[in-house]
Amino acid sequence: MNTSMQAVRYLGPKQNFELRAVAIPSPGPGQARVKIAACGVCRTELHLRDGLLDLGRRDFTVGHEIAGTIDAVGEGVRAERIGQRVVVYYYEGCGDCRYCREGDEQLCPAPASQPGFTSDGGYAEYIVVRARNCVALPPEIPLSQAAPLGCAGSTAVHAGKLARLVPGAWAVIHGFGGVGMATLQYAASCGARTIAIGLGAARLQAAREMGATAVIDAAATPDVAADVATLTGEGADAVFDLVGTSASMGASAAMLRRRGRLVLIGYTADLFSIHPVALIVREIAVLGSVGSTLGDLHDAVDLVARGLMRPVIDRTMRLADFAEALAAVEAQDLTGRIVLTP
Ligand SMILES: [Zn+2]
Ligand SMILES: [Zn+2]
C-alpha cells in the first residue's frame, strides 16, 4: 500500500487551499480509518479560506461531509467494522463537559478534534476518526449520496429540532442551497407546511419537486416578508435563515408570526441588527444552530433510508479539481451539493 496520499490543505486565513502529498494516517486506539469515496463541498470551506471562520489551527486537510468504507481499525474497535460503509460525524468532543454528557458535542468548549475545521478532514483519500463517529449506512444509500448527510443533512435535522416544528406549522427556508434543501425535506417530514425562498428557476423547481407548499423567487419580488404574510395569513412559525446577510435576516425576522422562531444557520460578514421592540412585542425567539449531534446524523441517515429525505447532488468532481468546485459554490449556480471523489 502507498504511504502517502493527496489531500487539500488549509494553510491559514485568506490563503488558497493547496493540494499536497501527506502521509496516510493509521488508526490509534478507539479509531477507525475510512477510505474516502466522496466528500461534499460546503460553503464553510469558503468561510475558512476567506478568514470569516478561524478556529486558530493551521495546516490541516479541509472537508467535513465525508463518506467511505472503513479499511482499518485501532485497538478496542471490533474488527467486523472493517468493510462497513459509513458517513462521518465531524465533532469529537472532550466527553466530560456538560454538553458532551448531553450529547451536544457540537457545543463542546474543548473538543478533542473537529475534522475539517481543526484537524484533518475529508478532501483526501483517507481519514482517521473516532470509531463511534462512523455512522453505518444501510445498503440502499450510495456513498456519493451519503456524503452530504455529514453536514447538510445532519445540520438540517438539528436546526429543525431547535425550531420545534409540529404538523401544520409554517416553515420558511430562506436560502435554498444544500442545507436549505435538506431543511425543507426535514420540515416536510415533520408535517410542516414549507415555503422555499431562493434564487434561480432551477433551484425553485427543485423545491417544488421536493413538495414545497409554496416557493418565492427572491429576485422577482420586492418584499419576501410580505409574500410570506400573504401565504401564511399571519406569518411563519419558524424561519431558517441560510443566507446570513443583513437584508435576509431582517426579512426573516419580519416574516414570523407572534411567538415565531428565527433559526440562524448561514452567515456572511454582515451583522444582524434589529430593534428589540420588534422581538419583544411579538415574543420572537432568535436561535443560532451549529452543526449537529451524533444522534442527529443517525436520524438523517434513517430519514434517507425511509425515503423521507433525499440528498441532492449537483455534480461529482475529482478531488484535484477542488478549486473549480469552490468557485462554483461561490458563484451560487448549483442545485444541490458538489461531491468530490479522490
Ligand atoms: Zn458544512
Ligand atoms: Zn466536551
GROMACS .gro file of C-alpha atoms and ligand atoms in nm:
model
  344
    1MET     CA    1   0.000   0.000   0.000
    2ASN     CA    2   0.110   0.356  -0.067
    3THR     CA    3   0.230   0.550   0.234
    4SER     CA    4   0.126   0.892   0.104
    5MET     CA    5  -0.194   1.038  -0.037
    6GLN     CA    6  -0.323   1.357  -0.192
    7ALA     CA    7  -0.500   1.599   0.041
    8VAL     CA    8  -0.630   1.955   0.013
    9ARG     CA    9  -0.472   2.161   0.287
   10TYR     CA   10  -0.580   2.474   0.471
   11LEU     CA   11  -0.269   2.675   0.550
   12GLY     CA   12  -0.423   2.984   0.705
   13PRO     CA   13  -0.691   3.251   0.659
   14LYS     CA   14  -0.703   3.439   0.329
   15GLN     CA   15  -0.486   3.180   0.155
   16ASN     CA   16  -0.595   2.943  -0.117
   17PHE     CA   17  -0.605   2.576  -0.026
   18GLU     CA   18  -0.325   2.361  -0.169
   19LEU     CA   19  -0.320   2.003  -0.292
   20ARG     CA   20  -0.029   1.830  -0.120
   21ALA     CA   21   0.105   1.483  -0.056
   22VAL     CA   22   0.067   1.380   0.309
   23ALA     CA   23   0.116   1.056   0.499
   24ILE     CA   24  -0.174   0.810   0.506
   25PRO     CA   25  -0.280   0.803   0.873
   26SER     CA   26  -0.303   0.487   1.085
   27PRO     CA   27  -0.584   0.436   1.338
   28GLY     CA   28  -0.496   0.454   1.707
   29PRO     CA   29  -0.695   0.305   1.997
   30GLY     CA   30  -1.069   0.357   1.952
   31GLN     CA   31  -1.025   0.488   1.600
   32ALA     CA   32  -1.115   0.374   1.251
   33ARG     CA   33  -0.961   0.462   0.917
   34VAL     CA   34  -1.206   0.542   0.639
   35LYS     CA   35  -1.112   0.506   0.274
   36ILE     CA   36  -1.296   0.810   0.144
   37ALA     CA   37  -1.530   0.762  -0.151
   38ALA     CA   38  -1.689   1.107  -0.152
   39CYS     CA   39  -1.664   1.439   0.029
   40GLY     CA   40  -1.922   1.714  -0.011
   41VAL     CA   41  -1.821   2.075  -0.066
   42CYS     CA   42  -1.975   2.305   0.196
   43ARG     CA   43  -1.989   2.684   0.195
   44THR     CA   44  -1.797   2.670   0.523
   45GLU     CA   45  -1.484   2.589   0.322
   46LEU     CA   46  -1.517   2.935   0.166
   47HIS     CA   47  -1.554   3.089   0.513
   48LEU     CA   48  -1.232   2.917   0.622
   49ARG     CA   49  -1.045   3.022   0.310
   50ASP     CA   50  -1.167   3.382   0.339
   51GLY     CA   51  -1.087   3.409   0.711
   52LEU     CA   52  -1.451   3.455   0.820
   53LEU     CA   53  -1.417   3.136   1.025
   54ASP     CA   54  -1.084   3.090   1.201
   55LEU     CA   55  -1.062   2.836   1.483
   56GLY     CA   56  -0.691   2.902   1.530
   57ARG     CA   57  -0.544   2.588   1.380
   58ARG     CA   58  -0.331   2.582   1.065
   59ASP     CA   59  -0.212   2.324   0.816
   60PHE     CA   60  -0.484   2.060   0.812
   61THR     CA   61  -0.698   1.890   0.547
   62VAL     CA   62  -1.037   2.056   0.490
   63GLY     CA   63  -1.372   1.887   0.421
   64HIS     CA   64  -1.634   1.761   0.664
   65GLU     CA   65  -1.904   1.583   0.455
   66ILE     CA   66  -1.731   1.250   0.441
   67ALA     CA   67  -1.847   0.907   0.329
   68GLY     CA   68  -1.642   0.598   0.265
   69THR     CA   69  -1.556   0.248   0.378
   70ILE     CA   70  -1.371   0.152   0.696
   71ASP     CA   71  -1.049  -0.020   0.589
   72ALA     CA   72  -0.858  -0.043   0.920
   73VAL     CA   73  -0.939  -0.017   1.290
   74GLY     CA   74  -0.733   0.053   1.600
   75GLU     CA   75  -0.718  -0.125   1.933
   76GLY     CA   76  -1.052  -0.168   2.103
   77VAL     CA   77  -1.259  -0.143   1.784
   78ARG     CA   78  -1.440  -0.452   1.657
   79ALA     CA   79  -1.263  -0.595   1.353
   80GLU     CA   80  -1.604  -0.666   1.197
   81ARG     CA   81  -1.632  -0.295   1.129
   82ILE     CA   82  -1.372  -0.327   0.851
   83GLY     CA   83  -1.562  -0.309   0.522
   84GLN     CA   84  -1.852  -0.113   0.673
   85ARG     CA   85  -1.983   0.176   0.462
   86VAL     CA   86  -2.012   0.487   0.675
   87VAL     CA   87  -2.076   0.859   0.690
   88VAL     CA   88  -1.856   1.051   0.935
   89TYR     CA   89  -1.973   1.273   1.222
   90TYR     CA   90  -1.724   1.558   1.240
   91TYR     CA   91  -1.723   1.656   1.608
   92GLU     CA   92  -1.513   1.471   1.864
   93GLY     CA   93  -1.600   1.634   2.196
   94CYS     CA   94  -1.398   1.604   2.516
   95GLY     CA   95  -1.655   1.357   2.653
   96ASP     CA   96  -1.655   1.512   3.001
   97CYS     CA   97  -1.819   1.855   2.982
   98ARG     CA   98  -2.187   1.926   3.044
   99TYR     CA   99  -2.252   1.949   2.668
  100CYS     CA  100  -2.080   1.623   2.578
  101ARG     CA  101  -2.266   1.450   2.862
  102GLU     CA  102  -2.593   1.557   2.699
  103GLY     CA  103  -2.476   1.453   2.352
  104ASP     CA  104  -2.423   1.810   2.232
  105GLU     CA  105  -2.066   1.759   2.115
  106GLN     CA  106  -2.108   2.046   1.866
  107LEU     CA  107  -2.108   2.279   2.169
  108CYS     CA  108  -1.809   2.126   2.349
  109PRO     CA  109  -1.578   2.411   2.455
  110ALA     CA  110  -1.267   2.189   2.437
  111PRO     CA  111  -1.322   1.934   2.159
  112ALA     CA  112  -1.057   1.668   2.109
  113SER     CA  113  -1.078   1.732   1.736
  114GLN     CA  114  -1.305   1.863   1.466
  115PRO     CA  115  -1.218   1.705   1.130
  116GLY     CA  116  -1.215   1.961   0.851
  117PHE     CA  117  -1.215   2.254   1.096
  118THR     CA  118  -0.923   2.198   1.336
  119SER     CA  119  -0.789   1.858   1.230
  120ASP     CA  120  -0.758   1.656   0.910
  121GLY     CA  121  -1.084   1.628   0.716
  122GLY     CA  122  -1.218   1.465   0.405
  123TYR     CA  123  -1.066   1.632   0.098
  124ALA     CA  124  -0.828   1.336   0.091
  125GLU     CA  125  -0.808   0.967   0.021
  126TYR     CA  126  -0.822   0.852   0.385
  127ILE     CA  127  -0.921   0.988   0.723
  128VAL     CA  128  -0.879   0.855   1.076
  129VAL     CA  129  -1.158   0.937   1.323
  130ARG     CA  130  -1.305   0.808   1.647
  131ALA     CA  131  -1.479   0.482   1.550
  132ARG     CA  132  -1.808   0.587   1.710
  133ASN     CA  133  -1.818   0.885   1.471
  134CYS     CA  134  -1.852   0.642   1.180
  135VAL     CA  135  -2.226   0.602   1.125
  136ALA     CA  136  -2.312   0.283   0.934
  137LEU     CA  137  -2.511   0.323   0.614
  138PRO     CA  138  -2.787   0.088   0.501
  139PRO     CA  139  -2.725  -0.071   0.157
  140GLU     CA  140  -2.984   0.150  -0.018
  141ILE     CA  141  -2.781   0.469   0.040
  142PRO     CA  142  -2.488   0.507  -0.206
  143LEU     CA  143  -2.172   0.667  -0.069
  144SER     CA  144  -2.196   0.970  -0.300
  145GLN     CA  145  -2.549   1.037  -0.169
  146ALA     CA  146  -2.439   0.980   0.189
  147ALA     CA  147  -2.160   1.239   0.193
  148PRO     CA  148  -2.388   1.547   0.215
  149LEU     CA  149  -2.564   1.395   0.515
  150GLY     CA  150  -2.244   1.456   0.713
  151CYS     CA  151  -2.312   1.830   0.721
  152ALA     CA  152  -2.612   1.942   0.513
  153GLY     CA  153  -2.844   1.661   0.621
  154SER     CA  154  -2.750   1.649   0.988
  155THR     CA  155  -2.745   2.030   1.016
  156ALA     CA  156  -3.100   2.039   0.881
  157VAL     CA  157  -3.220   1.780   1.133
  158HIS     CA  158  -3.055   1.970   1.418
  159ALA     CA  159  -3.196   2.308   1.315
  160GLY     CA  160  -3.539   2.155   1.259
  161LYS     CA  161  -3.540   2.011   1.611
  162LEU     CA  162  -3.441   2.350   1.757
  163ALA     CA  163  -3.733   2.507   1.570
  164ARG     CA  164  -3.974   2.257   1.733
  165LEU     CA  165  -4.168   2.200   1.413
  166VAL     CA  166  -4.512   2.049   1.456
  167PRO     CA  167  -4.762   1.925   1.196
  168GLY     CA  168  -4.929   2.214   1.017
  169ALA     CA  169  -4.669   2.472   1.123
  170TRP     CA  170  -4.543   2.708   0.854
  171ALA     CA  171  -4.168   2.674   0.800
  172VAL     CA  172  -3.981   2.913   0.573
  173ILE     CA  173  -3.648   2.807   0.427
  174HIS     CA  174  -3.476   3.134   0.344
  175GLY     CA  175  -3.190   3.038   0.112
  176PHE     CA  176  -3.215   2.723  -0.094
  177GLY     CA  177  -2.872   2.562  -0.125
  178GLY     CA  178  -2.768   2.220   0.006
  179VAL     CA  179  -2.867   2.282   0.369
  180GLY     CA  180  -3.186   2.457   0.261
  181MET     CA  181  -3.296   2.159   0.054
  182ALA     CA  182  -3.233   1.922   0.343
  183THR     CA  183  -3.415   2.156   0.583
  184LEU     CA  184  -3.720   2.169   0.357
  185GLN     CA  185  -3.729   1.791   0.341
  186TYR     CA  186  -3.689   1.759   0.717
  187ALA     CA  187  -3.962   2.018   0.783
  188ALA     CA  188  -4.196   1.834   0.546
  189SER     CA  189  -4.120   1.505   0.725
  190CYS     CA  190  -4.240   1.675   1.046
  191GLY     CA  191  -4.569   1.759   0.878
  192ALA     CA  192  -4.489   2.128   0.844
  193ARG     CA  193  -4.605   2.340   0.552
  194THR     CA  194  -4.299   2.474   0.374
  195ILE     CA  195  -4.206   2.788   0.181
  196ALA     CA  196  -3.873   2.794  -0.003
  197ILE     CA  197  -3.721   3.133  -0.080
  198GLY     CA  198  -3.440   3.113  -0.331
  199LEU     CA  199  -3.273   3.242  -0.642
  200GLY     CA  200  -3.296   3.085  -0.983
  201ALA     CA  201  -3.559   2.883  -1.165
  202ALA     CA  202  -3.370   2.553  -1.130
  203ARG     CA  203  -3.350   2.568  -0.752
  204LEU     CA  204  -3.712   2.674  -0.713
  205GLN     CA  205  -3.822   2.395  -0.946
  206ALA     CA  206  -3.625   2.156  -0.723
  207ALA     CA  207  -3.814   2.297  -0.423
  208ARG     CA  208  -4.147   2.229  -0.593
  209GLU     CA  209  -4.036   1.874  -0.676
  210MET     CA  210  -3.948   1.823  -0.308
  211GLY     CA  211  -4.304   1.911  -0.218
  212ALA     CA  212  -4.267   2.272  -0.105
  213THR     CA  213  -4.610   2.417  -0.027
  214ALA     CA  214  -4.500   2.741  -0.198
  215VAL     CA  215  -4.187   2.892  -0.347
  216ILE     CA  216  -4.078   3.257  -0.366
  217ASP     CA  217  -3.824   3.383  -0.618
  218ALA     CA  218  -3.620   3.631  -0.414
  219ALA     CA  219  -3.507   3.808  -0.731
  220ALA     CA  220  -3.862   3.865  -0.856
  221THR     CA  221  -4.031   4.019  -0.553
  222PRO     CA  222  -3.972   4.348  -0.374
  223ASP     CA  223  -4.068   4.216  -0.030
  224VAL     CA  224  -4.033   3.847   0.059
  225ALA     CA  225  -4.176   3.905   0.409
  226ALA     CA  226  -4.497   4.047   0.261
  227ASP     CA  227  -4.522   3.745   0.032
  228VAL     CA  228  -4.488   3.510   0.331
  229ALA     CA  229  -4.757   3.706   0.516
  230THR     CA  230  -4.989   3.664   0.219
  231LEU     CA  231  -4.924   3.289   0.201
  232THR     CA  232  -4.948   3.215   0.573
  233GLY     CA  233  -5.209   3.459   0.699
  234GLU     CA  234  -5.012   3.589   0.995
  235GLY     CA  235  -4.657   3.477   0.936
  236ALA     CA  236  -4.431   3.173   0.972
  237ASP     CA  237  -4.393   2.962   1.284
  238ALA     CA  238  -4.026   2.913   1.203
  239VAL     CA  239  -3.782   3.073   0.960
  240PHE     CA  240  -3.448   2.913   0.882
  241ASP     CA  241  -3.206   3.179   0.756
  242LEU     CA  242  -2.935   3.020   0.543
  243VAL     CA  243  -2.830   3.340   0.368
  244GLY     CA  244  -2.695   3.543   0.658
  245THR     CA  245  -2.695   3.889   0.507
  246SER     CA  246  -2.833   4.192   0.693
  247ALA     CA  247  -3.114   4.206   0.438
  248SER     CA  248  -3.206   3.838   0.461
  249MET     CA  249  -3.200   3.828   0.841
  250GLY     CA  250  -3.410   4.145   0.868
  251ALA     CA  251  -3.666   3.998   0.630
  252SER     CA  252  -3.658   3.663   0.812
  253ALA     CA  253  -3.741   3.831   1.143
  254ALA     CA  254  -4.020   4.029   0.978
  255MET     CA  255  -4.192   3.724   0.830
  256LEU     CA  256  -4.252   3.543   1.161
  257ARG     CA  257  -4.584   3.521   1.338
  258ARG     CA  258  -4.607   3.606   1.709
  259ARG     CA  259  -4.403   3.354   1.914
  260GLY     CA  260  -4.223   3.257   1.592
  261ARG     CA  261  -3.869   3.118   1.598
  262LEU     CA  262  -3.589   3.255   1.383
  263VAL     CA  263  -3.313   2.999   1.337
  264LEU     CA  264  -2.984   3.142   1.209
  265ILE     CA  265  -2.763   2.891   1.026
  266GLY     CA  266  -2.590   3.072   0.738
  267TYR     CA  267  -2.367   3.372   0.783
  268THR     CA  268  -2.161   3.626   0.593
  269ALA     CA  269  -1.955   3.920   0.716
  270ASP     CA  270  -2.283   4.110   0.778
  271LEU     CA  271  -2.430   4.197   1.117
  272PHE     CA  272  -2.783   4.115   1.231
  273SER     CA  273  -2.940   4.430   1.370
  274ILE     CA  274  -3.296   4.471   1.483
  275HIS     CA  275  -3.479   4.700   1.723
  276PRO     CA  276  -3.566   4.496   2.033
  277VAL     CA  277  -3.927   4.607   2.029
  278ALA     CA  278  -3.976   4.406   1.709
  279LEU     CA  279  -3.885   4.095   1.910
  280ILE     CA  280  -4.041   4.196   2.243
  281VAL     CA  281  -4.396   4.275   2.143
  282ARG     CA  282  -4.423   3.960   1.931
  283GLU     CA  283  -4.223   3.737   2.172
  284ILE     CA  284  -3.992   3.628   1.892
  285ALA     CA  285  -3.716   3.377   1.971
  286VAL     CA  286  -3.385   3.407   1.786
  287LEU     CA  287  -3.171   3.094   1.789
  288GLY     CA  288  -2.834   3.000   1.649
  289SER     CA  289  -2.789   2.648   1.516
  290VAL     CA  290  -2.445   2.499   1.463
  291GLY     CA  291  -2.374   2.159   1.311
  292SER     CA  292  -2.545   1.867   1.477
  293THR     CA  293  -2.523   1.598   1.738
  294LEU     CA  294  -2.416   1.244   1.653
  295GLY     CA  295  -2.780   1.147   1.712
  296ASP     CA  296  -2.895   1.400   1.451
  297LEU     CA  297  -2.668   1.235   1.193
  298HIS     CA  298  -2.809   0.892   1.281
  299ASP     CA  299  -3.157   1.042   1.237
  300ALA     CA  300  -3.063   1.192   0.897
  301VAL     CA  301  -2.939   0.852   0.775
  302ASP     CA  302  -3.262   0.693   0.898
  303LEU     CA  303  -3.477   0.955   0.722
  304VAL     CA  304  -3.295   0.894   0.393
  305ALA     CA  305  -3.328   0.518   0.432
  306ARG     CA  306  -3.703   0.565   0.481
  307GLY     CA  307  -3.731   0.789   0.174
  308LEU     CA  308  -3.824   1.099   0.376
  309MET     CA  309  -3.504   1.287   0.286
  310ARG     CA  310  -3.303   1.265  -0.034
  311PRO     CA  311  -2.965   1.436  -0.073
  312VAL     CA  312  -2.942   1.638  -0.393
  313ILE     CA  313  -2.612   1.617  -0.579
  314ASP     CA  314  -2.549   1.884  -0.842
  315ARG     CA  315  -2.237   1.715  -0.974
  316THR     CA  316  -1.942   1.495  -0.885
  317MET     CA  317  -1.589   1.625  -0.942
  318ARG     CA  318  -1.234   1.498  -0.893
  319LEU     CA  319  -1.059   1.595  -0.570
  320ALA     CA  320  -0.783   1.760  -0.775
  321ASP     CA  321  -1.047   1.997  -0.918
  322PHE     CA  322  -1.137   2.132  -0.574
  323ALA     CA  323  -1.064   2.495  -0.671
  324GLU     CA  324  -1.315   2.476  -0.955
  325ALA     CA  325  -1.568   2.322  -0.716
  326LEU     CA  326  -1.522   2.604  -0.465
  327ALA     CA  327  -1.562   2.862  -0.742
  328ALA     CA  328  -1.893   2.701  -0.839
  329VAL     CA  329  -2.015   2.714  -0.477
  330GLU     CA  330  -1.912   3.080  -0.461
  331ALA     CA  331  -2.097   3.156  -0.785
  332GLN     CA  332  -2.418   3.014  -0.628
  333ASP     CA  333  -2.530   2.850  -0.951
  334LEU     CA  334  -2.567   2.500  -0.806
  335THR     CA  335  -2.873   2.290  -0.744
  336GLY     CA  336  -2.759   2.078  -0.452
  337ARG     CA  337  -2.415   1.971  -0.344
  338ILE     CA  338  -2.089   1.917  -0.528
  339VAL     CA  339  -1.926   1.594  -0.420
  340LEU     CA  340  -1.551   1.538  -0.460
  341THR     CA  341  -1.410   1.193  -0.526
  342PRO     CA  342  -1.043   1.112  -0.462
  343ZN      ZN  343  -2.075   2.213   0.632
  344ZN      ZN  344  -1.700   1.836   2.587
   0.00000   0.00000   0.00000
